[in-house]
Amino acid sequence: RTLQYCSDSFWKWDKTHYIELNENEVRHVVYRFLMDAKKLTIAGHLENFNPNMNKVSQVIDALRSVCYQRHHPANGPIWLGGRKEPDPKHIISFRNGLLNMLDWLENPNTQITPHSPLFLNINSLTFDFDLYAQEPKEWLQFLNAIWPNDQESQQTLQEWFGYLLIQDTRLHKILL
């Protein structure tokens, strides 16, 4: 399923992550869908469904029930359908797939996995993960410009930026 209902909002799968839909967008889609719908009469004939505000509201209410998820997407990603691994808090969504950071740290040749609507997340980077990316020369020049010959400070800043990429926000408070 590519439509979820969490914390009073509908969320639509957008190939890499979920985006929030407002009530008017949902109402628009349901009206358009029902415009050509038919219903079976008591006599067994098909006739136009003729959507109206009440019928559309009933369909939207049914969608809320069918698509309901307890989890609020702003609390971080989760797997739907009972899946537990890999731990969602270690996954970064790139435009071209999902990267498990723990696996990548253990083995830099780790491949990304395809996106899935079963991964309920609301954030995705707008660029591809490149397993064979070249060394970030400008970044390293910047680090050397502000801390020449201070490898520990350079590594600390890089580690800090890494913390900003993951779901766990305990370390986002302050850099001392």
C-alpha positions as a Python dict, from the first residue, in 0.01 Angstrom:
ca = {
    (1, 'R'): (0, 0, 0),
    (2, 'T'): (131, 344, -89),
    (3, 'L'): (-109, 553, 117),
    (4, 'Q'): (-81, 577, 496),
    (5, 'Y'): (-281, 768, 754),
    (6, 'C'): (-80, 881, 1056),
    (7, 'S'): (-144, 1150, 1318),
    (8, 'D'): (-443, 1304, 1142),
    (9, 'S'): (-271, 1325, 802),
    (10, 'F'): (-258, 1119, 486),
    (11, 'W'): (90, 1033, 356),
    (12, 'K'): (151, 930, -7),
    (13, 'W'): (448, 724, -128),
    (14, 'D'): (657, 932, -367),
    (15, 'K'): (905, 665, -492),
    (16, 'T'): (1174, 752, -230),
    (17, 'H'): (977, 872, 73),
    (18, 'Y'): (631, 968, 194),
    (19, 'I'): (489, 1317, 147),
    (20, 'E'): (204, 1463, 346),
    (21, 'L'): (-124, 1532, 168),
    (22, 'N'): (-366, 1793, 290),
    (23, 'E'): (-736, 1718, 318),
    (24, 'N'): (-819, 1906, -3),
    (25, 'E'): (-571, 1698, -205),
    (26, 'V'): (-722, 1376, -74),
    (27, 'R'): (-1075, 1500, -140),
    (28, 'H'): (-976, 1599, -496),
    (29, 'V'): (-828, 1256, -572),
    (30, 'V'): (-1130, 1072, -429),
    (31, 'Y'): (-1378, 1290, -622),
    (32, 'R'): (-1189, 1233, -947),
    (33, 'F'): (-1172, 859, -883),
    (34, 'L'): (-1543, 836, -809),
    (35, 'M'): (-1651, 1049, -1107),
    (36, 'D'): (-1646, 745, -1338),
    (37, 'A'): (-1744, 492, -1071),
    (38, 'K'): (-2051, 277, -1116),
    (39, 'K'): (-2273, 109, -860),
    (40, 'L'): (-2490, -198, -885),
    (41, 'T'): (-2864, -136, -852),
    (42, 'I'): (-3104, -371, -677),
    (43, 'A'): (-3212, -489, -1021),
    (44, 'G'): (-2850, -582, -1102),
    (45, 'H'): (-2779, -299, -1345),
    (46, 'L'): (-2485, -59, -1334),
    (47, 'E'): (-2556, 309, -1285),
    (48, 'N'): (-2338, 612, -1217),
    (49, 'F'): (-2222, 646, -858),
    (50, 'N'): (-2265, 1026, -868),
    (51, 'P'): (-2025, 1131, -593),
    (52, 'N'): (-2133, 1404, -356),
    (53, 'M'): (-1983, 1558, -43),
    (54, 'N'): (-2132, 1293, 185),
    (55, 'K'): (-2022, 995, -28),
    (56, 'V'): (-1670, 1136, -67),
    (57, 'S'): (-1647, 1198, 308),
    (58, 'Q'): (-1751, 839, 374),
    (59, 'V'): (-1482, 708, 138),
    (60, 'I'): (-1220, 930, 303),
    (61, 'D'): (-1330, 807, 645),
    (62, 'A'): (-1295, 448, 524),
    (63, 'L'): (-947, 528, 387),
    (64, 'R'): (-846, 668, 727),
    (65, 'S'): (-939, 339, 887),
    (66, 'V'): (-783, 112, 625),
    (67, 'C'): (-460, 316, 599),
    (68, 'Y'): (-417, 388, 971),
    (69, 'Q'): (-69, 366, 1125),
    (70, 'R'): (5, 450, 1489),
    (71, 'H'): (350, 582, 1416),
    (72, 'H'): (398, 950, 1336),
    (73, 'P'): (650, 985, 1052),
    (74, 'A'): (817, 1285, 1220),
    (75, 'N'): (935, 1045, 1494),
    (76, 'G'): (1170, 882, 1244),
    (77, 'P'): (1138, 603, 993),
    (78, 'I'): (994, 261, 1063),
    (79, 'W'): (937, -58, 869),
    (80, 'L'): (573, -140, 804),
    (81, 'G'): (442, -493, 810),
    (82, 'G'): (638, -606, 1114),
    (83, 'R'): (985, -599, 963),
    (84, 'K'): (1256, -514, 1218),
    (85, 'E'): (1585, -533, 1026),
    (86, 'P'): (1778, -348, 920),
    (87, 'D'): (1720, -99, 1201),
    (88, 'P'): (1554, 207, 1039),
    (89, 'K'): (1754, 448, 1252),
    (90, 'H'): (2067, 342, 1062),
    (91, 'I'): (1923, 386, 714),
    (92, 'I'): (1979, 688, 493),
    (93, 'S'): (1751, 732, 194),
    (94, 'F'): (1925, 850, -121),
    (95, 'R'): (1756, 921, -453),
    (96, 'N'): (1879, 584, -587),
    (97, 'G'): (1816, 364, -283),
    (98, 'L'): (1853, 296, 88),
    (99, 'L'): (2192, 271, 257),
    (100, 'N'): (2238, 92, 588),
    (101, 'M'): (2512, 299, 753),
    (102, 'L'): (2619, 22, 993),
    (103, 'D'): (2673, -221, 708),
    (104, 'W'): (2857, 45, 507),
    (105, 'L'): (3088, 130, 799),
    (106, 'E'): (3177, -239, 834),
    (107, 'N'): (3215, -289, 459),
    (108, 'P'): (3252, 16, 231),
    (109, 'N'): (3154, -205, -66),
    (110, 'T'): (2802, -249, 73),
    (111, 'Q'): (2539, -195, -193),
    (112, 'I'): (2227, 13, -146),
    (113, 'T'): (1888, -156, -144),
    (114, 'P'): (1587, -49, -352),
    (115, 'H'): (1332, 191, -209),
    (116, 'S'): (1017, 38, -68),
    (117, 'P'): (682, 180, 43),
    (118, 'L'): (723, -54, 343),
    (119, 'F'): (989, 190, 469),
    (120, 'L'): (781, 471, 621),
    (121, 'N'): (1013, 770, 605),
    (122, 'I'): (957, 1136, 516),
    (123, 'N'): (1312, 1237, 425),
    (124, 'S'): (1526, 1144, 130),
    (125, 'L'): (1839, 1304, -7),
    (126, 'T'): (1802, 1458, -352),
    (127, 'F'): (2118, 1300, -490),
    (128, 'D'): (2240, 947, -559),
    (129, 'F'): (2464, 744, -333),
    (130, 'D'): (2787, 678, -523),
    (131, 'L'): (2981, 382, -391),
    (132, 'Y'): (3278, 492, -602),
    (133, 'A'): (3266, 866, -528),
    (134, 'Q'): (3598, 1044, -546),
    (135, 'E'): (3761, 1200, -246),
    (136, 'P'): (3585, 1527, -146),
    (137, 'K'): (3878, 1755, -227),
    (138, 'E'): (3706, 2087, -149),
    (139, 'W'): (3582, 1956, 187),
    (140, 'L'): (3928, 1833, 282),
    (141, 'Q'): (4080, 2166, 171),
    (142, 'F'): (3828, 2346, 390),
    (143, 'L'): (3915, 2130, 690),
    (144, 'N'): (4286, 2189, 633),
    (145, 'A'): (4225, 2564, 598),
    (146, 'I'): (4055, 2595, 937),
    (147, 'W'): (4258, 2331, 1126),
    (148, 'P'): (4593, 2275, 955),
    (149, 'N'): (4775, 1979, 1106),
    (150, 'D'): (4490, 1912, 1353),
    (151, 'Q'): (4356, 1571, 1246),
    (152, 'E'): (4152, 1530, 1566),
    (153, 'S'): (3948, 1850, 1509),
    (154, 'Q'): (3894, 1760, 1143),
    (155, 'Q'): (3769, 1412, 1233),
    (156, 'T'): (3546, 1551, 1509),
    (157, 'L'): (3369, 1787, 1269),
    (158, 'Q'): (3321, 1506, 1017),
    (159, 'E'): (3184, 1281, 1290),
    (160, 'W'): (2945, 1559, 1398),
    (161, 'F'): (2814, 1598, 1045),
    (162, 'G'): (2760, 1222, 1035),
    (163, 'Y'): (2543, 1245, 1347),
    (164, 'L'): (2325, 1500, 1170),
    (165, 'L'): (2244, 1242, 902),
    (166, 'I'): (2093, 977, 1128),
    (167, 'Q'): (1758, 951, 1305),
    (168, 'D'): (1900, 952, 1659),
    (169, 'T'): (1888, 1318, 1767),
    (170, 'R'): (2041, 1279, 2115),
    (171, 'L'): (2364, 1431, 1988),
    (172, 'H'): (2205, 1722, 1800),
    (173, 'K'): (2185, 1942, 2109),
    (174, 'I'): (2524, 2107, 2110),
    (175, 'L'): (2875, 2051, 1987),
    (176, 'L'): (3124, 2114, 2263),
}
